[in-house]
Amino acid sequence: MLTVEEIDAGYKDLQALWGISLAVNEGEIVALVGPNGAGKTTTLRVISGLLKPSAGCVLLRGRSLAKEPAHRIVELGISQVPEGGRIFTGLTVLENLELGAFGSNARKVKDQSLQWVFGIFSRLEERQRQRAGTLSGGERQMLAIGRALMSKPGLLLLDEPSFGLAPLLVEQIFQMITEINRQGVTILLVEQNVRAALELTQRAYVIENGRIVGQGSGEALLSFESVRSAYLGSS
Amino acid sequence: MLGPIAQNLVFGIMVGGLYGLAAVGLSLVFGVTKFLNVAHGELLMLGGYAGFWIFTLWGVDPFLSLPLVVVCLVLIGLVLYKLLFARMVKLTEENKIKNTLLVGFGLSLVFQNMALRLWSADDRGITTAYSGQALTLFGVRFPVVRLASLAIAVVTLLLLDLFLHRTYTGKAIRATVQDWEAATLMGIDIHRVYLLSFVVGAAVAGIAGALVSVGYSIEPAMGLEWTLIALIVMVLGGLGSIVGTFVGGLVLGVTQSLTSYWIGGTYREIVALLIFLVVLVFRPQGLFGSKEG
Ligand SMILES: Nc1ncnc2c1ncn2[C@@H]1O[C@H](COP(=O)(O)OP(=O)(O)OP(=O)(O)O)[C@@H](O)[C@H]1O
Ligand SMILES: [Mg+2]
């Protein structure tokens, strides 16, 4: 479904990604894990078109996204939940969700999508009239994910959805992600919470200093010595 | 004693409504694009002359010609944006403000000189058959023209508020104000949002200007004063709230009018700047703004 080929990208004088390649197949959950500053967020920004690569290309179902502006990429079926959620705190919960369905195709089926999202996150239905700024941390993350689902994406990019949440909530969010995937949405998940992420996913890539340094099935990576010592502590 | 005070209060409210209208355009453009367009007052001036011209050339009533003035300003806004401002979208926020300041000052000079050549330096105003009429209530005069202008200002602001809160496009604008990158991730083309806000800002400035030319008077150099007023009211009202901005306009209008009465017209600008400084120091988010926009 998604192929990232030999991407170089960076900010001003700093190159952050060096020849990144990865692939996500239809229906999979794939994780991208790595330490702080490794280039996970930058990779997602390139896929979403927020940052154009200096070399390499991103293909969605074989079609190059090089010339597509970021807002078009959403309509083509890639939706991102950015780091920290970045919900529109000054708008209501419902308005946030409506904006998720901004593209013309998504807008036509907005009401259906809304029911779908409320089905997954019932909390959002209760709070729909509330200003999003009044939500708790967990609810904000749910809103961010729900908002991204409103565009009816084929591929969902999640940037550290568990960041800053209590362990119980993390488990809930991960269950919801599994549920979303079960309903047919392909997922590329960036996580710091490596153990949880690797348990959830079929495959994972490990990124360090802007390079892919390892890949394999989640379970295989869990037993990788380097991954164990680097991200899972000694246990 | 009370009579003159009430009269000045009324005059203050009437001019304050126009201050609010002038500021809302500037505030919308700044909130969305982070372009600080110091030629905003010149757009207002152009709106004023557009109304004036349509009246003198074709004898069209200044209130009926408002839609035409809006069309003129929409066109001017489109051209300015495409020609000058569009290329600044990619700059960082700080550079945007710097560059738009420069471009804005340049534009205001160009427009001022253009207006001087076209219409001379004389004060102009639109005098209709009903210009002298006024309602009198408890000894306080309500000139009909200014009353109608205030009503139009209020209606314009209400419509704008409805647009921002009830339509998809309006919600996209509010989202872009808050986080343009997140807005992009919703599939919103922020270039179109920028263009739209700029054009709407120009149109609202045009309406304000046309109303000034009916109830008051216009001249080529009026732009700077109106830009200042709009800036002060924008800060008073706080970004992102139309009602706040409108009330900010009323506060400034009334304060100016009452100080003119008590200590003399020459202090009007000084009083305005004083209010501005006090608000900046004690309530930088504005009288009615919240920090969360
Ligand atoms: N806007 C930016 N401007 C300049 N450099 C940046 C910017 N964003 C990220 N970088 C740099 O690019 C590199 C990769 O950052 P990135 O945010 O992609 O890492 P990450 O893997 O997402 O880290 P984290 O786990 O902390 O979120 C880092 O060295 C970072 O300092
Ligand atoms: Mg990151």
Coordinates of C-alpha atoms and ligand atoms in Angstrom, one line a residue:
Chain A
M1 CA 0.0 0.0 0.0
L2 CA 2.7 2.5 1.1
T3 CA 6.2 2.4 -0.1
V4 CA 8.9 4.8 1.1
E5 CA 12.0 4.6 -1.1
E6 CA 15.4 5.9 -0.2
I7 CA 14.2 9.2 1.4
D8 CA 16.6 11.9 2.3
A9 CA 15.0 14.9 4.1
G10 CA 15.9 17.6 6.7
Y11 CA 15.5 21.0 8.1
K12 CA 17.6 23.9 6.8
D13 CA 21.2 22.9 7.3
L14 CA 20.4 19.7 9.2
Q15 CA 19.7 16.4 7.3
A16 CA 17.5 14.3 9.5
L17 CA 16.7 11.3 7.3
W18 CA 19.3 9.3 5.3
G19 CA 18.0 6.9 2.7
I20 CA 14.9 5.8 4.7
S21 CA 13.0 2.9 3.0
L22 CA 10.0 1.1 4.4
A23 CA 6.8 -0.5 3.2
V24 CA 3.4 -1.0 4.7
N25 CA 1.0 -3.6 3.2
E26 CA -2.7 -3.4 3.1
G27 CA -4.3 -4.3 6.4
E28 CA -1.1 -4.3 8.4
I29 CA -0.1 -2.6 11.6
V30 CA 3.5 -1.6 11.2
A31 CA 5.5 0.1 13.9
L32 CA 8.4 2.5 13.6
V33 CA 10.4 2.7 16.8
G34 CA 13.6 4.4 17.8
P35 CA 15.1 6.8 20.3
N36 CA 14.4 10.5 20.7
G37 CA 15.5 12.5 17.7
A38 CA 15.9 9.5 15.5
G39 CA 13.7 10.9 12.8
K40 CA 10.3 9.2 13.4
T41 CA 8.2 12.3 13.3
T42 CA 10.2 13.6 10.3
T43 CA 9.4 10.4 8.4
L44 CA 5.7 10.8 9.0
R45 CA 5.9 14.4 8.0
V46 CA 7.5 13.4 4.7
I47 CA 4.8 10.8 4.1
S48 CA 2.0 13.3 4.8
G49 CA 3.7 15.8 2.5
L50 CA 4.3 18.5 5.2
L51 CA 8.0 18.1 4.4
K52 CA 9.2 17.4 0.9
P53 CA 12.2 15.1 0.6
S54 CA 15.4 16.1 -1.0
A55 CA 15.8 12.7 -2.5
G56 CA 13.7 9.5 -2.9
C57 CA 10.0 9.2 -3.1
V58 CA 6.8 8.1 -1.4
L59 CA 4.4 5.9 -3.3
L60 CA 0.8 5.2 -2.4
R61 CA -0.6 2.2 -4.2
G62 CA 2.2 2.7 -6.7
R63 CA 1.4 6.3 -7.3
S64 CA 4.0 8.9 -6.5
L65 CA 3.1 11.6 -4.0
A66 CA 6.0 13.8 -4.9
K67 CA 3.9 16.5 -6.6
E68 CA 0.9 16.3 -4.2
P69 CA 0.5 19.1 -1.7
A70 CA -0.2 17.9 1.9
H71 CA -3.9 18.7 1.9
R72 CA -4.3 16.5 -1.3
I73 CA -2.5 13.6 0.3
V74 CA -5.3 13.5 3.0
E75 CA -7.9 13.2 0.2
L76 CA -5.8 10.4 -1.3
G77 CA -6.3 8.4 1.8
I78 CA -3.4 9.1 4.2
S79 CA -4.4 10.6 7.5
Q80 CA -2.0 11.6 10.3
V81 CA -2.5 11.9 14.0
P82 CA 0.4 14.3 14.8
E83 CA 2.6 14.2 17.8
G84 CA 0.7 15.5 20.8
G85 CA -2.6 15.3 19.0
R86 CA -2.8 19.0 18.1
I87 CA -6.5 19.1 18.4
F88 CA -8.2 22.5 17.9
T89 CA -8.7 23.4 21.5
G90 CA -10.7 26.6 20.8
L91 CA -13.3 24.6 18.7
T92 CA -15.8 22.1 20.0
V93 CA -15.3 18.4 19.9
L94 CA -17.9 18.1 17.1
E95 CA -16.2 20.9 15.1
N96 CA -12.9 19.1 15.4
L97 CA -14.5 16.0 14.1
E98 CA -16.3 17.8 11.3
L99 CA -13.0 19.3 10.2
G100 CA -11.5 15.9 9.9
A101 CA -14.0 15.3 7.1
F102 CA -13.0 18.5 5.3
G103 CA -12.2 16.8 1.9
S104 CA -15.1 16.7 -0.5
N105 CA -15.4 12.9 -0.6
A106 CA -15.2 12.6 3.2
R107 CA -17.7 15.4 3.7
K108 CA -20.4 13.5 1.7
V109 CA -20.3 10.6 4.2
K110 CA -19.6 12.8 7.3
D111 CA -22.6 11.6 9.3
Q112 CA -21.8 8.0 8.7
S113 CA -18.2 8.6 9.7
L114 CA -19.3 10.4 12.8
Q115 CA -21.4 7.4 13.9
W116 CA -18.4 5.1 13.2
V117 CA -16.1 7.3 15.3
F118 CA -18.6 7.6 18.1
G119 CA -18.9 3.8 18.0
I120 CA -15.2 3.5 18.7
F121 CA -14.9 6.4 21.1
S122 CA -18.2 6.8 22.9
R123 CA -16.7 9.4 25.2
L124 CA -16.5 11.8 22.3
E125 CA -20.2 11.5 21.7
E126 CA -20.9 12.5 25.3
R127 CA -18.6 15.5 25.0
Q128 CA -19.4 16.6 21.5
R129 CA -20.7 20.0 22.4
Q130 CA -17.8 20.8 24.7
R131 CA -14.8 22.9 23.8
A132 CA -12.0 20.6 23.0
G133 CA -9.7 22.5 25.3
T134 CA -11.7 21.2 28.2
L135 CA -10.9 17.5 27.5
S136 CA -8.6 15.4 29.6
G137 CA -5.4 14.0 28.1
G138 CA -6.8 10.7 27.2
E139 CA -9.9 12.2 25.6
R140 CA -7.8 14.6 23.6
Q141 CA -5.8 11.7 22.2
M142 CA -9.1 10.0 21.3
L143 CA -10.3 13.1 19.6
A144 CA -7.1 13.4 17.7
I145 CA -7.5 9.8 16.4
G146 CA -11.2 10.2 15.8
R147 CA -10.6 13.4 13.9
A148 CA -8.1 11.6 11.7
L149 CA -10.6 8.8 11.0
M150 CA -13.2 11.2 9.8
S151 CA -11.4 11.5 6.5
K152 CA -12.0 7.7 6.0
P153 CA -8.3 7.0 5.5
G154 CA -6.9 3.8 4.0
L155 CA -3.7 4.4 5.9
L156 CA -3.5 6.0 9.4
L157 CA -0.3 7.4 10.7
L158 CA 0.0 7.6 14.4
D159 CA 2.8 9.6 16.1
E160 CA 3.3 8.5 19.7
P161 CA -0.4 8.1 20.6
S162 CA 0.4 6.9 24.1
F163 CA 2.7 9.7 25.0
G164 CA 2.0 11.2 28.4
L165 CA -0.9 8.9 29.2
A166 CA -1.3 6.7 32.3
P167 CA -0.6 3.0 31.7
L168 CA -4.3 2.1 31.9
L169 CA -5.2 4.6 29.3
V170 CA -2.3 3.5 27.1
E171 CA -3.7 0.0 27.1
Q172 CA -7.1 1.4 26.2
I173 CA -5.7 3.4 23.3
F174 CA -3.8 0.4 22.0
Q175 CA -7.0 -1.7 22.1
M176 CA -8.8 1.0 20.1
I177 CA -6.0 1.0 17.6
T178 CA -6.2 -2.7 17.2
E179 CA -10.0 -2.3 16.7
I180 CA -9.5 0.4 14.1
N181 CA -7.1 -1.9 12.2
R182 CA -9.5 -4.8 12.5
Q183 CA -12.1 -2.6 10.8
G184 CA -9.9 -2.3 7.7
V185 CA -7.6 0.7 8.3
T186 CA -3.9 0.1 7.7
I187 CA -1.7 1.6 10.4
L188 CA 1.8 2.9 10.6
L189 CA 2.5 3.5 14.3
V190 CA 5.4 5.5 15.7
E191 CA 6.0 4.6 19.4
Q192 CA 8.4 5.2 22.2
N193 CA 6.6 2.6 24.2
V194 CA 8.5 -0.1 22.3
R195 CA 7.4 -3.1 24.2
A196 CA 3.7 -2.3 23.9
A197 CA 4.1 -1.4 20.2
L198 CA 5.9 -4.5 19.3
E199 CA 3.3 -6.7 21.0
L200 CA 0.7 -5.0 18.9
T201 CA 2.3 -5.1 15.5
Q202 CA 3.0 -7.7 12.9
R203 CA 6.2 -5.9 11.7
A204 CA 8.4 -3.1 12.9
Y205 CA 11.2 -0.9 11.7
V206 CA 13.9 0.4 14.0
I207 CA 15.2 3.8 13.2
E208 CA 18.3 5.5 14.6
N209 CA 20.0 8.7 13.7
G210 CA 17.9 9.0 10.6
R211 CA 18.6 5.5 9.3
I212 CA 16.7 2.3 9.4
V213 CA 18.9 -0.1 11.4
G214 CA 16.7 -3.1 11.8
Q215 CA 13.4 -4.6 10.8
G216 CA 11.4 -7.8 11.4
S217 CA 8.4 -9.2 13.0
G218 CA 7.4 -7.6 16.3
E219 CA 8.2 -10.7 18.3
A220 CA 11.5 -11.2 16.6
L221 CA 12.5 -7.6 17.4
L222 CA 11.4 -8.1 21.0
S223 CA 14.1 -10.7 21.4
F224 CA 16.7 -8.7 19.5
E225 CA 19.5 -8.0 22.0
S226 CA 20.1 -4.4 20.7
V227 CA 16.4 -3.5 21.0
R228 CA 16.1 -5.1 24.4
S229 CA 19.0 -3.2 25.9
A230 CA 18.3 0.0 24.1
Y231 CA 14.6 0.5 24.6
L232 CA 13.3 -2.1 27.0
G233 CA 15.6 -1.7 29.9
S234 CA 17.2 -4.7 31.4
S235 CA 14.1 -6.7 32.1
Chain B
M1 CA -24.4 69.0 32.2
L2 CA -25.7 65.4 31.6
G3 CA -27.0 66.3 28.2
P4 CA -23.6 66.9 26.5
I5 CA -22.2 63.8 28.2
A6 CA -25.0 61.7 26.9
Q7 CA -24.5 63.3 23.5
N8 CA -20.8 62.5 23.4
L9 CA -21.5 59.0 24.6
V10 CA -23.8 58.4 21.7
F11 CA -21.4 59.9 19.2
G12 CA -18.6 57.8 20.7
I13 CA -20.7 54.6 20.3
M14 CA -21.5 55.5 16.7
V15 CA -17.9 56.1 15.7
G16 CA -16.8 53.1 17.9
G17 CA -18.9 50.7 15.8
L18 CA -16.8 51.8 12.8
Y19 CA -13.6 51.3 14.8
G20 CA -14.7 47.8 15.5
L21 CA -15.5 47.2 11.8
A22 CA -12.1 48.5 10.8
A23 CA -10.3 46.3 13.4
V24 CA -12.2 43.1 12.6
G25 CA -10.8 43.1 9.1
L26 CA -7.2 43.6 10.3
S27 CA -7.6 41.1 13.1
L28 CA -9.0 38.4 10.8
V29 CA -6.1 38.8 8.4
F30 CA -3.6 38.9 11.1
G31 CA -5.0 35.9 13.0
V32 CA -5.1 33.7 10.0
T33 CA -2.1 34.7 7.9
K34 CA 0.1 36.5 10.5
F35 CA 0.4 39.3 7.9
L36 CA 0.4 42.6 9.7
N37 CA -1.0 44.7 6.9
V38 CA -0.3 48.3 7.8
A39 CA -2.0 49.4 4.6
H40 CA -5.3 48.3 6.1
G41 CA -6.2 51.9 6.7
E42 CA -5.6 52.6 3.0
L43 CA -8.0 49.9 2.0
L44 CA -10.5 51.6 4.2
M45 CA -9.7 54.9 2.4
L46 CA -10.2 53.3 -1.0
G47 CA -13.6 52.0 0.2
G48 CA -14.5 55.5 1.2
Y49 CA -13.5 56.9 -2.2
A50 CA -15.2 54.1 -4.0
G51 CA -18.5 55.0 -2.3
F52 CA -17.8 58.7 -2.8
W53 CA -17.1 58.2 -6.5
I54 CA -20.1 56.0 -7.2
F55 CA -22.3 58.6 -5.5
T56 CA -20.8 61.6 -7.4
L57 CA -20.6 60.0 -10.8
W58 CA -23.8 58.0 -10.8
G59 CA -25.8 59.5 -7.9
V60 CA -26.2 56.0 -6.3
D61 CA -27.2 56.2 -2.7
P62 CA -24.2 55.4 -0.5
F63 CA -26.0 52.7 1.5
L64 CA -27.3 51.0 -1.7
S65 CA -23.8 51.1 -3.3
L66 CA -22.2 49.2 -0.5
P67 CA -22.3 45.8 -2.4
L68 CA -20.5 47.5 -5.3
V69 CA -17.8 48.9 -2.9
V70 CA -17.4 45.3 -1.5
V71 CA -16.9 44.1 -5.1
C72 CA -14.2 46.7 -5.7
L73 CA -12.4 45.9 -2.5
V74 CA -12.6 42.1 -3.1
L75 CA -10.9 42.7 -6.5
I76 CA -8.2 45.0 -4.9
G77 CA -7.7 42.4 -2.2
L78 CA -7.3 39.6 -4.7
V79 CA -4.8 41.5 -6.8
L80 CA -2.7 42.6 -3.7
Y81 CA -2.7 39.1 -2.3
K82 CA -1.7 37.4 -5.5
L83 CA 0.8 40.0 -6.5
L84 CA 2.5 40.7 -3.1
F85 CA 1.3 38.7 -0.2
A86 CA 1.1 35.2 -1.6
R87 CA 4.8 34.8 -1.8
M88 CA 5.2 35.5 1.9
V89 CA 3.1 32.6 3.1
K90 CA 6.1 30.3 3.4
L91 CA 8.1 32.6 5.6
T92 CA 8.5 32.1 9.3
E93 CA 6.2 34.1 11.5
E94 CA 8.8 36.7 12.4
N95 CA 9.8 37.3 8.8
K96 CA 6.2 37.4 7.8
I97 CA 5.6 40.3 10.1
K98 CA 8.8 42.1 9.0
N99 CA 8.1 41.7 5.3
T100 CA 4.5 42.5 5.4
L101 CA 5.3 45.7 7.4
L102 CA 7.6 46.8 4.6
V103 CA 5.2 45.9 1.9
G104 CA 2.4 47.5 3.8
F105 CA 4.2 50.8 4.3
G106 CA 5.1 50.8 0.6
L107 CA 1.5 50.1 -0.4
S108 CA 0.2 52.9 1.9
L109 CA 2.4 55.4 0.2
V110 CA 1.4 54.3 -3.2
F111 CA -2.3 54.4 -2.4
Q112 CA -2.0 57.8 -0.7
N113 CA -0.4 59.4 -3.7
M114 CA -2.8 57.7 -6.0
A115 CA -5.7 59.1 -4.0
L116 CA -4.1 62.6 -4.0
R117 CA -3.9 62.6 -7.8
L118 CA -7.3 61.2 -8.3
W119 CA -9.3 63.1 -5.8
S120 CA -6.9 65.9 -4.5
A121 CA -6.1 66.5 -0.8
D122 CA -9.5 68.0 0.1
D123 CA -11.7 66.4 2.7
R124 CA -14.6 64.7 0.9
G125 CA -17.9 63.5 2.2
I126 CA -21.1 62.2 0.8
T127 CA -24.0 64.5 1.4
T128 CA -27.4 63.0 0.7
A129 CA -30.8 64.4 0.9
Y130 CA -31.2 62.9 4.4
S131 CA -27.7 63.7 5.7
G132 CA -28.9 66.5 8.0
Q133 CA -31.7 64.5 9.6
A134 CA -31.6 63.3 13.1
L135 CA -33.8 61.7 15.7
T136 CA -33.9 63.4 19.0
L137 CA -34.5 61.4 22.1
F138 CA -34.4 63.1 25.6
G139 CA -32.5 66.0 24.0
V140 CA -29.8 63.7 22.5
R141 CA -29.4 63.8 18.8
F142 CA -29.0 60.6 16.7
P143 CA -28.0 61.6 13.2
V144 CA -29.8 59.0 10.9
V145 CA -26.8 58.5 8.7
R146 CA -24.6 57.5 11.6
L147 CA -27.3 55.4 13.2
A148 CA -27.7 53.5 9.9
S149 CA -23.9 53.1 9.7
L150 CA -23.8 51.7 13.2
A151 CA -26.6 49.2 12.3
I152 CA -24.7 48.1 9.2
A153 CA -21.5 47.7 11.1
V154 CA -23.3 45.5 13.7
V155 CA -25.0 43.4 11.0
T156 CA -21.7 43.0 9.1
L157 CA -20.0 41.8 12.2
L158 CA -22.9 39.4 13.1
L159 CA -22.8 37.9 9.6
L160 CA -19.1 37.5 9.8
D161 CA -19.4 35.8 13.1
L162 CA -22.1 33.5 11.7
F163 CA -19.9 32.7 8.8
L164 CA -16.9 31.8 11.0
H165 CA -19.0 29.6 13.3
R166 CA -21.6 28.0 11.1
T167 CA -20.0 27.2 7.8
Y168 CA -17.4 24.6 6.9
T169 CA -15.2 27.2 5.5
G170 CA -15.5 29.4 8.6
K171 CA -14.5 26.5 10.8
A172 CA -11.5 25.8 8.5
I173 CA -10.5 29.5 9.0
R174 CA -10.7 29.2 12.8
A175 CA -8.8 25.9 12.7
T176 CA -6.1 27.6 10.6
V177 CA -5.8 30.4 13.0
Q178 CA -5.1 28.0 15.8
D179 CA -2.7 25.5 14.0
W180 CA -2.2 25.8 10.3
E181 CA -0.2 22.6 10.2
A182 CA -2.9 20.5 11.9
A183 CA -5.4 22.2 9.6
T184 CA -3.4 21.0 6.6
L185 CA -3.5 17.5 8.0
M186 CA -7.3 17.8 7.8
G187 CA -7.1 18.3 4.1
I188 CA -7.5 22.1 4.3
D189 CA -5.7 24.0 1.6
I190 CA -4.4 26.8 3.8
H191 CA -3.4 29.0 0.8
R192 CA -7.0 29.3 -0.1
V193 CA -7.9 30.0 3.5
Y194 CA -5.2 32.8 3.5
L195 CA -6.5 34.2 0.3
L196 CA -10.1 34.2 1.5
S197 CA -9.3 35.8 4.8
F198 CA -7.3 38.5 3.1
V199 CA -10.1 39.3 0.7
V200 CA -12.8 39.3 3.4
G201 CA -10.6 41.6 5.5
A202 CA -10.3 44.0 2.5
A203 CA -14.0 43.8 1.9
V204 CA -14.9 44.6 5.5
A205 CA -12.4 47.5 5.5
G206 CA -14.1 48.8 2.3
I207 CA -17.5 48.8 4.1
A208 CA -16.0 50.6 7.0
G209 CA -14.5 53.2 4.7
A210 CA -17.7 53.8 2.8
L211 CA -19.6 54.3 6.0
V212 CA -16.9 56.8 7.1
S213 CA -17.5 58.8 3.9
V214 CA -21.2 59.1 4.6
G215 CA -21.2 59.9 8.3
Y216 CA -17.9 61.7 8.5
S217 CA -15.3 62.7 5.9
I218 CA -12.4 61.1 4.0
E219 CA -9.1 62.4 2.7
P220 CA -6.1 60.7 1.1
A221 CA -4.0 60.6 4.3
M222 CA -6.6 59.1 6.5
G223 CA -5.2 55.6 6.3
L224 CA -2.5 55.9 8.9
E225 CA -4.9 57.0 11.6
W226 CA -7.3 54.2 10.8
T227 CA -4.5 51.6 10.7
L228 CA -3.5 52.8 14.2
I229 CA -7.1 52.7 15.4
A230 CA -7.6 49.2 14.0
L231 CA -4.3 48.1 15.7
I232 CA -5.3 49.5 19.0
V233 CA -8.8 48.0 18.9
M234 CA -7.4 44.7 17.7
V235 CA -5.2 44.6 20.8
L236 CA -8.0 45.9 23.0
G237 CA -10.5 43.3 21.9
G238 CA -8.0 40.4 21.8
L239 CA -7.4 38.2 18.8
G240 CA -10.0 35.8 17.7
S241 CA -13.2 37.3 19.1
I242 CA -15.4 39.4 16.8
V243 CA -17.6 40.4 19.7
G244 CA -14.6 41.4 21.7
T245 CA -13.2 43.4 18.9
F246 CA -16.5 45.2 18.4
V247 CA -16.7 46.0 22.1
G248 CA -13.1 47.2 21.9
G249 CA -14.1 49.6 19.2
L250 CA -16.9 50.9 21.3
V251 CA -14.6 51.4 24.3
L252 CA -12.1 53.4 22.2
G253 CA -14.8 55.4 20.5
V254 CA -16.5 56.4 23.8
T255 CA -13.2 57.1 25.5
Q256 CA -12.1 59.4 22.7
S257 CA -15.3 61.1 22.5
L258 CA -15.5 61.8 26.2
T259 CA -11.9 63.0 26.5
S260 CA -12.5 65.3 23.5
Y261 CA -15.4 66.8 25.5
W262 CA -13.6 67.1 28.8
I263 CA -10.0 68.0 27.9
G264 CA -10.1 68.8 24.2
G265 CA -9.9 67.1 20.8
T266 CA -6.1 67.3 20.5
Y267 CA -5.7 64.6 23.2
R268 CA -7.8 62.0 21.4
E269 CA -4.8 60.2 19.9
I270 CA -2.8 60.4 23.1
V271 CA -5.7 58.9 25.0
A272 CA -6.0 56.1 22.5
L273 CA -2.3 55.3 22.7
L274 CA -2.5 55.4 26.5
I275 CA -5.3 52.8 26.6
F276 CA -3.3 50.7 24.2
L277 CA -0.2 50.7 26.4
V278 CA -2.2 50.0 29.6
V279 CA -3.9 47.0 27.9
L280 CA -0.6 45.7 26.5
V281 CA 1.0 45.8 29.9
F282 CA -1.9 44.5 32.1
R283 CA -3.9 42.3 29.7
P284 CA -1.8 41.4 26.7
Q285 CA -4.5 38.9 25.5
G286 CA -6.9 41.8 25.2
L287 CA -9.9 42.9 27.3
F288 CA -12.0 39.9 26.2
G289 CA -9.6 37.5 24.6
S290 CA -8.6 34.2 26.2
K291 CA -5.2 32.8 25.7
E292 CA -6.6 29.9 23.8
G293 CA -7.9 31.8 20.9
Ligands
LIG1 N1 11.4 21.8 12.9 C1 12.6 21.4 13.0 N2 13.7 22.2 12.7 C2 14.9 21.7 12.8 N3 15.3 20.5 13.2 C3 14.3 19.6 13.5 C4 12.9 20.0 13.4 N4 12.2 19.0 13.8 C5 13.1 18.0 14.1 N5 14.3 18.4 13.9 C6 15.5 17.6 14.1 O1 15.4 16.4 13.2 C7 15.9 15.3 13.9 C8 14.8 14.2 13.9 O2 13.7 14.7 14.7 P1 12.3 14.0 14.8 O3 11.4 14.9 15.4 O4 11.9 13.4 13.5 O5 12.7 12.8 15.8 P2 11.7 11.8 16.5 O6 12.2 10.4 16.2 O7 10.3 12.0 16.2 O8 12.0 12.1 18.1 P3 11.0 12.1 19.3 O9 10.9 10.7 19.8 O10 11.6 13.0 20.3 O11 9.7 12.6 18.9 C9 16.3 15.7 15.3 O12 17.7 15.8 15.3 C10 15.6 17.0 15.5 O13 16.4 17.8 16.3
MG2 MG 8.7 12.6 17.2

